[in-house]
mmCIF file of C-alpha atoms and ligand atoms in Angstrom:
data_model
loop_
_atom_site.group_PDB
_atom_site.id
_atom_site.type_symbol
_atom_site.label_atom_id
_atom_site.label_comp_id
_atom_site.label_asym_id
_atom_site.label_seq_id
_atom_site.Cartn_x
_atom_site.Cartn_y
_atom_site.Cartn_z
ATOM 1 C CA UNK A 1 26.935 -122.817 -146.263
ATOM 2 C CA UNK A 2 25.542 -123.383 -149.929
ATOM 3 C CA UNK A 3 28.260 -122.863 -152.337
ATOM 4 C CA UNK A 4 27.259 -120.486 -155.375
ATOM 5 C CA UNK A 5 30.367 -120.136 -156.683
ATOM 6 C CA UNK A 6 28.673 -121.311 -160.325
ATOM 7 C CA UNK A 7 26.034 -118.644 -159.801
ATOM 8 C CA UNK A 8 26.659 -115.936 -161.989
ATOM 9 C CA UNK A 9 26.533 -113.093 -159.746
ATOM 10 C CA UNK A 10 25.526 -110.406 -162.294
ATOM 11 C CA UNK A 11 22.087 -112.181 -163.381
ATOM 12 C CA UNK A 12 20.890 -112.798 -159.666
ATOM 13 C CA UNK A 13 17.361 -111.873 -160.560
ATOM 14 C CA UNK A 14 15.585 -108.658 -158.121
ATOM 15 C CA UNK A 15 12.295 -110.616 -157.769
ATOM 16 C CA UNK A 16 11.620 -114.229 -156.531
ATOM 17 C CA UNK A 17 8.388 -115.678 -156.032
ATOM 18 C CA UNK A 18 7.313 -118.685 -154.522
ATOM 19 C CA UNK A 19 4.300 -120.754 -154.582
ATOM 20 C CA UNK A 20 5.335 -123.309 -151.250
ATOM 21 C CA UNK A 21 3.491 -125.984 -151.842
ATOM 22 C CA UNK A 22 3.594 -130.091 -150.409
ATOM 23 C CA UNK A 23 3.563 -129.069 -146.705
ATOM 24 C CA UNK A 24 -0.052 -131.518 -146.668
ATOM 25 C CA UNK A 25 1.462 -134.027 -148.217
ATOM 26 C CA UNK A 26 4.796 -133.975 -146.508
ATOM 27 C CA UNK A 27 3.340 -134.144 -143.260
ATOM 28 C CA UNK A 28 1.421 -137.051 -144.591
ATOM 29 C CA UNK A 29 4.338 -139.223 -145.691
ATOM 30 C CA UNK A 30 5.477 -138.487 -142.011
ATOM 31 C CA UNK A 31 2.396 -139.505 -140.500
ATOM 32 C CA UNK A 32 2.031 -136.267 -138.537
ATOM 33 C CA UNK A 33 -0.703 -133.364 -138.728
ATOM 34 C CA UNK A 34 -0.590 -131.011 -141.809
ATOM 35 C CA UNK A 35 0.296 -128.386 -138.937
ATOM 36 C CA UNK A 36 2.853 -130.067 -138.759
ATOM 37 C CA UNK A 37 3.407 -129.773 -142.404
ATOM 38 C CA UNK A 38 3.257 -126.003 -142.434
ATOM 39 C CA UNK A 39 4.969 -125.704 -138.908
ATOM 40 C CA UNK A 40 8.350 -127.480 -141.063
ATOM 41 C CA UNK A 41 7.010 -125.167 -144.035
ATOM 42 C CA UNK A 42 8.231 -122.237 -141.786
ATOM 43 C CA UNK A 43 11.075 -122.535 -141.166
ATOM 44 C CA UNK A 44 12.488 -123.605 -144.527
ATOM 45 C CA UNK A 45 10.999 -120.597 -145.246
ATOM 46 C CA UNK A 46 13.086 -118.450 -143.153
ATOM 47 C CA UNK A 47 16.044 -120.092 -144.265
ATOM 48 C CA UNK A 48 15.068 -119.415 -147.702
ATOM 49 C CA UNK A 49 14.610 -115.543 -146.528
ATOM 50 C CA UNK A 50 18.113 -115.699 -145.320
ATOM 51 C CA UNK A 51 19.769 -117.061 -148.459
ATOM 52 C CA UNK A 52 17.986 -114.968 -150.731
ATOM 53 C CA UNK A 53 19.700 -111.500 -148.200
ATOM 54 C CA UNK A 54 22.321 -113.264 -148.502
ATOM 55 C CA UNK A 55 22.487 -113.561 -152.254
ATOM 56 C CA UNK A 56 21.223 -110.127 -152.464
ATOM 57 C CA UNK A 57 18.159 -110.718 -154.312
ATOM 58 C CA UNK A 58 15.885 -107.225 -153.291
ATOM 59 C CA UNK A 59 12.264 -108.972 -153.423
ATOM 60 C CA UNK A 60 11.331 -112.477 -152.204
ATOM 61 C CA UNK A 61 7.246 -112.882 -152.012
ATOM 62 C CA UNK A 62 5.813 -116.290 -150.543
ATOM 63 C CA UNK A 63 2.318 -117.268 -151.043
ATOM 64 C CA UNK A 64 1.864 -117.698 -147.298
ATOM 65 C CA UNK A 65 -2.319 -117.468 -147.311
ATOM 66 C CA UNK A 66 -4.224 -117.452 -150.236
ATOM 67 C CA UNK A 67 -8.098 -116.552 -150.409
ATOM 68 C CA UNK A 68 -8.747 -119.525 -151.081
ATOM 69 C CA UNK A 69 -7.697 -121.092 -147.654
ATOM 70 C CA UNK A 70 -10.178 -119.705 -145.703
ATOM 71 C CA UNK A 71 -11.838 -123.059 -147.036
ATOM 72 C CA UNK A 72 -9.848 -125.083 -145.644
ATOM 73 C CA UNK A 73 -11.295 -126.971 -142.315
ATOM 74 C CA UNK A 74 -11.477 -124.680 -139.293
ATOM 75 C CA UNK A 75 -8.977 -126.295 -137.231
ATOM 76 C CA UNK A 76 -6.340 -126.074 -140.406
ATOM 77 C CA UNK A 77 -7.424 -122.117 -140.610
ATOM 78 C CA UNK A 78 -6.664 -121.265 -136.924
ATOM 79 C CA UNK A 79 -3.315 -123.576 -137.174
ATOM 80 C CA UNK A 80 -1.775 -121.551 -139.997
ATOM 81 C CA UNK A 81 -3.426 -118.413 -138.511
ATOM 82 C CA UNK A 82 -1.058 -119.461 -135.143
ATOM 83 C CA UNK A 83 1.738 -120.286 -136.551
ATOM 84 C CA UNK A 84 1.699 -116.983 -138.086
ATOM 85 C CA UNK A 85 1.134 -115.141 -135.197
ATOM 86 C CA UNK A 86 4.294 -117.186 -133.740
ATOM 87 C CA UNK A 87 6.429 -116.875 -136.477
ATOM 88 C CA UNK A 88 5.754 -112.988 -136.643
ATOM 89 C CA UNK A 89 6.062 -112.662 -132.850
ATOM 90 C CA UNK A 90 8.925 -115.031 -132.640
ATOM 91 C CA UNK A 91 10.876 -113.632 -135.620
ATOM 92 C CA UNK A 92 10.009 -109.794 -135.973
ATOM 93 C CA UNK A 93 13.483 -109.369 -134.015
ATOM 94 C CA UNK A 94 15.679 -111.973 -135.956
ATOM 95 C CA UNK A 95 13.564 -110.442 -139.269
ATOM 96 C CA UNK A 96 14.718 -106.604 -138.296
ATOM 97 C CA UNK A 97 18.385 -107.799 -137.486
ATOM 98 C CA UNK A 98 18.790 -108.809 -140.816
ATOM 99 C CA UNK A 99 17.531 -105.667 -142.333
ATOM 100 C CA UNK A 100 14.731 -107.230 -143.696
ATOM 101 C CA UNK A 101 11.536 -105.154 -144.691
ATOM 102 C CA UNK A 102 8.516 -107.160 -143.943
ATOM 103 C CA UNK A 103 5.388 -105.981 -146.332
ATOM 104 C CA UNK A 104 1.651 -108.202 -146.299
ATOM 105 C CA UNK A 105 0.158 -108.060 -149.588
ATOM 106 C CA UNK A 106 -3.614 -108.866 -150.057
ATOM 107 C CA UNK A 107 -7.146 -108.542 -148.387
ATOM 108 C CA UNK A 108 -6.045 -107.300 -145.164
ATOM 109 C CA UNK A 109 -9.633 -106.603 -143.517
ATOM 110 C CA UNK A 110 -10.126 -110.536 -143.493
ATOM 111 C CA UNK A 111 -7.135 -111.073 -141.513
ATOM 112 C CA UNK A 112 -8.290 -111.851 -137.506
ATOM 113 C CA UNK A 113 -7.424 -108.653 -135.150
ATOM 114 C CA UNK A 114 -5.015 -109.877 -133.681
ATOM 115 C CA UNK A 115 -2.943 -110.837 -136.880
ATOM 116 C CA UNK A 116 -2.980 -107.728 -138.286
ATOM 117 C CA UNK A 117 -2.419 -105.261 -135.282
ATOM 118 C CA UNK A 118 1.248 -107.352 -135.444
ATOM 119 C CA UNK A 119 1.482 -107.403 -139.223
ATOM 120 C CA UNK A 120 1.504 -103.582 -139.055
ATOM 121 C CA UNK A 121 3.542 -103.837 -136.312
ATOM 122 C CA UNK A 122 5.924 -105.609 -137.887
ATOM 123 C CA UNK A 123 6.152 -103.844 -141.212
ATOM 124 C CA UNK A 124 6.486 -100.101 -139.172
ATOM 125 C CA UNK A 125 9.379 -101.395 -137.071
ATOM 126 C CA UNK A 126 11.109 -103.106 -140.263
ATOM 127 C CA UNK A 127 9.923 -100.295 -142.773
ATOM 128 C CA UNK A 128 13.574 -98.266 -143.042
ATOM 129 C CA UNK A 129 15.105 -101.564 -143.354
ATOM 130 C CA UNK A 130 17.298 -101.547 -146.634
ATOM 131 C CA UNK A 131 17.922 -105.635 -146.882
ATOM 132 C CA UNK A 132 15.505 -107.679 -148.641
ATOM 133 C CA UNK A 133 11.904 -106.864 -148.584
ATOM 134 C CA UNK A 134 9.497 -109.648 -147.894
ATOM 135 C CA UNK A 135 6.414 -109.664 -149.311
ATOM 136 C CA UNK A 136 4.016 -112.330 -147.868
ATOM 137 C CA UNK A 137 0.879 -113.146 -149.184
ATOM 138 C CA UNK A 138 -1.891 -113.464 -147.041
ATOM 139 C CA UNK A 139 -5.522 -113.822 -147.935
ATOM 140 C CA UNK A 140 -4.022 -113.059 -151.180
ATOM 141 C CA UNK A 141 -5.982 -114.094 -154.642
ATOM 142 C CA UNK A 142 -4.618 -112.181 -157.971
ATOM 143 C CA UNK A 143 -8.123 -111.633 -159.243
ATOM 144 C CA UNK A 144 -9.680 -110.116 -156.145
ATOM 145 C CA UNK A 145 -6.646 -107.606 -156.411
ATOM 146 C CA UNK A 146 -7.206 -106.451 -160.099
ATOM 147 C CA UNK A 147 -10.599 -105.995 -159.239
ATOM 148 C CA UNK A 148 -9.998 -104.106 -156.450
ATOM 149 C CA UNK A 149 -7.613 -101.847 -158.876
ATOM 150 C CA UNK A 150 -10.844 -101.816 -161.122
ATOM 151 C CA UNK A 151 -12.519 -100.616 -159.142
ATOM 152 C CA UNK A 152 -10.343 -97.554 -158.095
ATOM 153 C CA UNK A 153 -9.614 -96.683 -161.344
ATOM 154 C CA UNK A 154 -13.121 -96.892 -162.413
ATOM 155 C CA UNK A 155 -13.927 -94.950 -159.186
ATOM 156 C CA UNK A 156 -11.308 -92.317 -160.959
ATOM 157 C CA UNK A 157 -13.071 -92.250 -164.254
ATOM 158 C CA UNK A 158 -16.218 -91.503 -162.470
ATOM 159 C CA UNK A 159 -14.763 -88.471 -160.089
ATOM 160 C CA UNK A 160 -13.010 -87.382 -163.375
ATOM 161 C CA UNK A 161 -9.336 -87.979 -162.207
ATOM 162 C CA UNK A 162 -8.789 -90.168 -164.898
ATOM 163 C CA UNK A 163 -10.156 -89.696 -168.305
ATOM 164 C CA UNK A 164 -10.257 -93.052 -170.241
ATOM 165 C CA UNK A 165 -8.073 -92.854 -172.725
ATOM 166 C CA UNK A 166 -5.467 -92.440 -169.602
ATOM 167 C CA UNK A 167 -5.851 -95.981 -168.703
ATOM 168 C CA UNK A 168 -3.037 -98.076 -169.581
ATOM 169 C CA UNK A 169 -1.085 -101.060 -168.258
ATOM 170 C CA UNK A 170 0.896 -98.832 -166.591
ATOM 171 C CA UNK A 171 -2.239 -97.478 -164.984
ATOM 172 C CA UNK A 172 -2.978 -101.412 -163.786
ATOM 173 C CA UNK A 173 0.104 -101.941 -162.414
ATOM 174 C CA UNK A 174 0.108 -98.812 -159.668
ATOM 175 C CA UNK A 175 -3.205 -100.080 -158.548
ATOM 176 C CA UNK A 176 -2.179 -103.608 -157.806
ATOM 177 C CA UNK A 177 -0.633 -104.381 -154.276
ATOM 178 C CA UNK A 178 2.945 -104.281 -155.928
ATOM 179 C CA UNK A 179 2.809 -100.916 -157.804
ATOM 180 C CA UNK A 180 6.357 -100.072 -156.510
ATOM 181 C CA UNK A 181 8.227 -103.105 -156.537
ATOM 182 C CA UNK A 182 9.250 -104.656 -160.093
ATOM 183 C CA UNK A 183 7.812 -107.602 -161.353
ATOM 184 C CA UNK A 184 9.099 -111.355 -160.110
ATOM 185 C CA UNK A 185 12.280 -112.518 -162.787
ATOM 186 C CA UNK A 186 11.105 -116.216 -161.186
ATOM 187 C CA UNK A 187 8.490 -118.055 -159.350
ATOM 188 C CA UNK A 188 9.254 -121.228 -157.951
ATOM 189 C CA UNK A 189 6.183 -123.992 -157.364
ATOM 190 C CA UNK A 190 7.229 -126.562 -155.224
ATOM 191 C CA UNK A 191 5.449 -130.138 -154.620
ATOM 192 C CA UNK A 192 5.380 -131.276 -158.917
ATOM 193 C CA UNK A 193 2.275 -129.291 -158.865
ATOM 194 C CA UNK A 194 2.387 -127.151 -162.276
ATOM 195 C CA UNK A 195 0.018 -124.283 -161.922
ATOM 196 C CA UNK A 196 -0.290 -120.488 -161.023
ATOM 197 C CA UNK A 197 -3.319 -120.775 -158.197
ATOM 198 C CA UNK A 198 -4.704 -117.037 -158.555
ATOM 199 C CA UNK A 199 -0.968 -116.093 -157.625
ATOM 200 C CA UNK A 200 0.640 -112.707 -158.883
ATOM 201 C CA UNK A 201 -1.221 -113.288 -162.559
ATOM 202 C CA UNK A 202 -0.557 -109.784 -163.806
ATOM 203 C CA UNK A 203 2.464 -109.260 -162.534
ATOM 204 C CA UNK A 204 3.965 -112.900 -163.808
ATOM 205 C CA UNK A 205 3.348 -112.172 -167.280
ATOM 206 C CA UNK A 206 7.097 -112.171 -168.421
ATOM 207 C CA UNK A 207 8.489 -114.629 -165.187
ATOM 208 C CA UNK A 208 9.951 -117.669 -166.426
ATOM 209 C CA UNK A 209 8.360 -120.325 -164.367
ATOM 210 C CA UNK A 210 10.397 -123.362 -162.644
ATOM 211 C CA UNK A 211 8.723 -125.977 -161.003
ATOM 212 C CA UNK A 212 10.776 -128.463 -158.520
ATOM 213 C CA UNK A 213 9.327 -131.456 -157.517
ATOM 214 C CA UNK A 214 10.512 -131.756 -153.718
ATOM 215 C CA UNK A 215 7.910 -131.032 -151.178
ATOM 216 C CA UNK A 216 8.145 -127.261 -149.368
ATOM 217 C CA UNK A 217 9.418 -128.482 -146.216
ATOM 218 C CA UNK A 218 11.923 -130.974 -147.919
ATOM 219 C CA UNK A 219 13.101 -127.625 -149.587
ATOM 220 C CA UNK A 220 16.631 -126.236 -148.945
ATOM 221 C CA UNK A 221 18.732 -123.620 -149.430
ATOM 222 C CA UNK A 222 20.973 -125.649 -151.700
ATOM 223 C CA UNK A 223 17.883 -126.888 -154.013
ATOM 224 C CA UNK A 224 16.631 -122.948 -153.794
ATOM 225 C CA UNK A 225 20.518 -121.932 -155.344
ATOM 226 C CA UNK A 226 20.427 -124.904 -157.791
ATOM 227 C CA UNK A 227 16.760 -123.504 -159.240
ATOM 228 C CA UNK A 228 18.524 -120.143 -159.466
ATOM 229 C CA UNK A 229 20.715 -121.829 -161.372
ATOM 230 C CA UNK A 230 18.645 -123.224 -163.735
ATOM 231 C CA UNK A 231 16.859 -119.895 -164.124
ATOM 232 C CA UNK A 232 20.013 -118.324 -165.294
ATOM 233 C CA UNK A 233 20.155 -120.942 -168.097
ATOM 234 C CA UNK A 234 17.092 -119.601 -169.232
ATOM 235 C CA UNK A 235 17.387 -116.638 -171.946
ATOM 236 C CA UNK A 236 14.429 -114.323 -171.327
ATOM 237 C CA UNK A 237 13.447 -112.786 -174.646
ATOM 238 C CA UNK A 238 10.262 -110.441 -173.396
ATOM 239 C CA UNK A 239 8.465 -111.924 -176.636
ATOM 240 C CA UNK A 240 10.896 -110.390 -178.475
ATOM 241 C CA UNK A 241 12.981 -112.269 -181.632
ATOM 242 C CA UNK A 242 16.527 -113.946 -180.471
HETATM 243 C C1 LIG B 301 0.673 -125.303 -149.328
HETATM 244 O O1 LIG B 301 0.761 -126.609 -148.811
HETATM 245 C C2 LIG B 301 1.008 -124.325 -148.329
HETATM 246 C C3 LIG B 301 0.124 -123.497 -147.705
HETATM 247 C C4 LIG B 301 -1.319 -123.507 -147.956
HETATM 248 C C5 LIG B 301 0.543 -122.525 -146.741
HETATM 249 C C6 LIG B 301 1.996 -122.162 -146.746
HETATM 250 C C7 LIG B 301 2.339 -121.831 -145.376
HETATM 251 C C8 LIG B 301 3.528 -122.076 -144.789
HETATM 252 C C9 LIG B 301 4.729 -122.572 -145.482
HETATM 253 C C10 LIG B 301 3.645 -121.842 -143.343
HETATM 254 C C11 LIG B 301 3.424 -120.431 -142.951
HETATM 255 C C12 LIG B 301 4.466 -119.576 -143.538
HETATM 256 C C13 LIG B 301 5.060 -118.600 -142.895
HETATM 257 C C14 LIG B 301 6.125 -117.850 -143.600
HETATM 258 C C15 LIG B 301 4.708 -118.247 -141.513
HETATM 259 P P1 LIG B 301 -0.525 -127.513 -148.873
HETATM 260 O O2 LIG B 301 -1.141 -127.528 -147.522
HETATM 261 O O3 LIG B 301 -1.411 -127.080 -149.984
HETATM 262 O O4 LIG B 301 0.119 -128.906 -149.193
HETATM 263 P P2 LIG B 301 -0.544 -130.095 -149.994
HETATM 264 O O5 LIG B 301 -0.827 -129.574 -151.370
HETATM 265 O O6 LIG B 301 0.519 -131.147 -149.974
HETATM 266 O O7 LIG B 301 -1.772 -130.489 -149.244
#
């Protein structure tokens, strides 16, 4: 069990998000098959799921797919695409026991049959849950989703359901994926790499950023409670003066 006794319990933030990155180059270093990698990747991430119920932080989103992995060979596509198919098949149960609520955020028509009939199946049987909600990203890219809530609100301009001046942020917000769940306090980047990746770019305008060093599937619950930790250090000003 981690100890968080120096966590201060009243500035656990709502939101987490988490870029887990290094699972390539983990697997690497091991000499095995970046399946491999992102086979180890999840189930650090499920232990991460668990600490963050635990802690009772409400939202936890992982980049899990992003658009831009359909480019990735064909053989690394259909790995990840099975080890999601066994990690929702072999942990829908575990997932629902906890009281997790299981949401998919991104382009969901690009997501194989199969896939998809059990990511809805999953998020129906976990949707009265009251734990933790996890949001995983799959086939997820930040500027294909504001452009897709362009596009509705410009569809709402034209059918006169919105006048113009209506728009605001607010109005950008409630057409992105996450229009009811607040925006992340955190986001995490594993792997030393110090970038965004298309990830959550609307929604992270306020998140203070940490970025560890350790490899995803090198990743563990204690590191995840000692970044928390570091986050509360931070004082988060909005922009405003001290
Ligand atoms: C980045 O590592 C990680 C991914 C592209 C996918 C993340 C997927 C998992 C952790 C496994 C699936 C998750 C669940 C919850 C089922 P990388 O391949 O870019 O690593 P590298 O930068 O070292 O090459």
């Amino acid at each position: 069990m981690t100890d968080t006794s120096s966590m201060k319990l009243t500035k656990i933030p709502r939101h987490v998000a988490v870029i887990m990155d290094g699972n390539g180059r983990w697997a690497r270093e091991q000499n095995l098959s970046r399946i491999d990698g992102h086979k180890k990747g999840s189930e650090v991430a499920r232990q991460i799921v668990s600490k963050c119920n635990e802690l009772g932080i409400e939202y936890l989103t992982l980049y899990a797919f992003s658009s831009e992995n359909w480019r990735r060979s064909p053989n690394e596509v259909s790995g990840l695409m099975e080890l999601l198919q066994h990690y929702l098949e072999t942990e829908a149960e575990s997932l629902n026991n906890d009281n997790v609520r299981l949401r998919i955020i991104g382009e969901r028509q690009m997501l194989p049959n199969n896939i998809l009939r059990l990511v809805e199946a999953v998020e129906l049987m976990t949707k009265d849950n009251t734990g933790i909600t996890l949001l995983m990203a799959l086939s997820y890219g930040s500027r294909a989703e504001i452009t897709h809530a362009t596009r509705e609100i410009a569809q709402k301009v034209r059918d006169h359901r919105l006048t113009l001046e209506e728009i605001s942020e607010e109005t950008i917000s409630q057409h992105l994926y996450t229009h009811d769940i607040p925006d992340p306090d955190v986001l995490i980047r594993t792997s030393g790499e110090q970038r965004i990746s298309n990830y959550l770019l609307w929604q992270l305008a306020y998140t203070e950023l940490v970025f560890v060093d350790t490899y995803w599937p090198d990743f563990t619950p204690e590191e995840f409670v000692q970044t928390l930790l570091e986050y509360q250090e931070r004082e988060r000003r909005f922009g405003t003066a001290a």
